[in-house]
Amino acid sequence: MNHAPIDADHVSRRWLGKETHELSANAASVVRSTAERRPISEDVNEAFDGRQSFGDRLADRVAMFGGSWTFLIAFGLFLLAWTLLNLALRRDAFDPYPFIFLNLMLSMIAAAQAPIIMMSQNRQAAKDRLDVGNDYQVNLKAEIEIMALLDKVEHLTARQEEQTELIRTLLAEKGR
């Protein structure tokens, strides 16, 4: 069943108590979507992923790997092997105890890895903000639609009560 679009200003005044131009851009978009009877939800992941550069995707992969058990176990094994090898070689060790070269490498890795992880977290936060905005719009539209349905149900209930009363009156007159 196709429904004709309704006036966005009517929807705005009726359900939100404000004129459309008084609403935030987000709420006005929801009101227009409701009035035009079209969906408002969108796949935020698809919209966000389409805008990522190669560097963004690389940073996300580095952050994903850097925060994984695979990385922690592999890096722990690497550190253990480095330490045991240098301890076993004693005077011929390429990085004798207290492992100053290993310390330098770990510092350099941490210095590079930290900003990459922060870039990835910033992008995730931006994506979360888009997701929250979309959730707000969907929830607001659902709330407006539910209020409209309740209004229709109340209207139908009132009409049914009127018709029931009319039938009772007619039956009472016929019974006389």
mmCIF file of N, CA, C and O in Angstrom, residues 56-68 71 112-113 116-117 120:
data_model
loop_
_atom_site.group_PDB
_atom_site.id
_atom_site.type_symbol
_atom_site.label_atom_id
_atom_site.label_comp_id
_atom_site.label_asym_id
_atom_site.label_seq_id
_atom_site.Cartn_x
_atom_site.Cartn_y
_atom_site.Cartn_z
ATOM 1 N N ASP A 56 45.267 5.064 6.176
ATOM 2 C CA ASP A 56 44.279 4.774 7.224
ATOM 3 C C ASP A 56 44.073 3.264 7.377
ATOM 4 O O ASP A 56 44.051 2.743 8.496
ATOM 5 N N ARG A 57 43.907 2.595 6.252
ATOM 6 C CA ARG A 57 43.700 1.134 6.302
ATOM 7 C C ARG A 57 44.935 0.428 6.851
ATOM 8 O O ARG A 57 44.819 -0.520 7.634
ATOM 9 N N LEU A 58 46.131 0.905 6.464
ATOM 10 C CA LEU A 58 47.368 0.308 6.963
ATOM 11 C C LEU A 58 47.492 0.506 8.474
ATOM 12 O O LEU A 58 47.831 -0.428 9.208
ATOM 13 N N ALA A 59 47.203 1.715 8.945
ATOM 14 C CA ALA A 59 47.270 1.992 10.386
ATOM 15 C C ALA A 59 46.294 1.103 11.149
ATOM 16 O O ALA A 59 46.622 0.585 12.223
ATOM 17 N N ASP A 60 45.097 0.900 10.598
ATOM 18 C CA ASP A 60 44.119 0.031 11.264
ATOM 19 C C ASP A 60 44.620 -1.409 11.334
ATOM 20 O O ASP A 60 44.444 -2.087 12.344
ATOM 21 N N ARG A 61 45.266 -1.859 10.264
ATOM 22 C CA ARG A 61 45.785 -3.239 10.276
ATOM 23 C C ARG A 61 46.944 -3.387 11.262
ATOM 24 O O ARG A 61 47.049 -4.397 11.955
ATOM 25 N N VAL A 62 47.826 -2.394 11.294
ATOM 26 C CA VAL A 62 48.948 -2.430 12.248
ATOM 27 C C VAL A 62 48.411 -2.435 13.670
ATOM 28 O O VAL A 62 48.867 -3.208 14.520
ATOM 29 N N ALA A 63 47.423 -1.575 13.953
ATOM 30 C CA ALA A 63 46.835 -1.516 15.299
ATOM 31 C C ALA A 63 46.133 -2.829 15.635
ATOM 32 O O ALA A 63 46.224 -3.314 16.767
ATOM 33 N N MET A 64 45.464 -3.416 14.652
ATOM 34 C CA MET A 64 44.774 -4.682 14.895
ATOM 35 C C MET A 64 45.774 -5.794 15.213
ATOM 36 O O MET A 64 45.587 -6.571 16.145
ATOM 37 N N PHE A 65 46.872 -5.842 14.443
ATOM 38 C CA PHE A 65 47.883 -6.870 14.691
ATOM 39 C C PHE A 65 48.633 -6.587 15.989
ATOM 40 O O PHE A 65 48.886 -7.504 16.775
ATOM 41 N N GLY A 66 48.965 -5.312 16.239
ATOM 42 C CA GLY A 66 49.707 -4.942 17.447
ATOM 43 C C GLY A 66 48.934 -5.223 18.732
ATOM 44 O O GLY A 66 49.526 -5.356 19.794
ATOM 45 N N GLY A 67 47.633 -5.313 18.646
ATOM 46 C CA GLY A 67 46.820 -5.590 19.826
ATOM 47 C C GLY A 67 46.289 -7.014 19.859
ATOM 48 O O GLY A 67 45.305 -7.287 20.535
ATOM 49 N N SER A 68 46.950 -7.899 19.142
ATOM 50 C CA SER A 68 46.460 -9.279 19.085
ATOM 51 C C SER A 68 47.332 -10.226 19.915
ATOM 52 O O SER A 68 48.490 -9.935 20.213
ATOM 53 N N PHE A 71 50.508 -11.272 18.015
ATOM 54 C CA PHE A 71 51.636 -10.358 18.156
ATOM 55 C C PHE A 71 52.306 -10.528 19.519
ATOM 56 O O PHE A 71 53.533 -10.603 19.612
ATOM 57 N N ALA A 112 57.054 4.300 17.173
ATOM 58 C CA ALA A 112 56.324 4.249 15.898
ATOM 59 C C ALA A 112 54.927 3.671 16.087
ATOM 60 O O ALA A 112 53.963 4.134 15.467
ATOM 61 N N GLN A 113 54.800 2.684 16.947
ATOM 62 C CA GLN A 113 53.529 1.985 17.098
ATOM 63 C C GLN A 113 52.476 2.832 17.829
ATOM 64 O O GLN A 113 51.301 2.794 17.465
ATOM 65 N N ILE A 116 50.524 5.275 15.571
ATOM 66 C CA ILE A 116 49.713 4.507 14.614
ATOM 67 C C ILE A 116 48.452 3.999 15.301
ATOM 68 O O ILE A 116 47.346 4.092 14.759
ATOM 69 N N ILE A 117 48.593 3.480 16.507
ATOM 70 C CA ILE A 117 47.440 2.990 17.258
ATOM 71 C C ILE A 117 46.501 4.151 17.601
ATOM 72 O O ILE A 117 45.275 4.022 17.507
ATOM 73 N N SER A 120 44.434 5.083 14.590
ATOM 74 C CA SER A 120 43.372 4.107 14.407
ATOM 75 C C SER A 120 42.241 4.337 15.412
ATOM 76 O O SER A 120 41.062 4.268 15.068
#
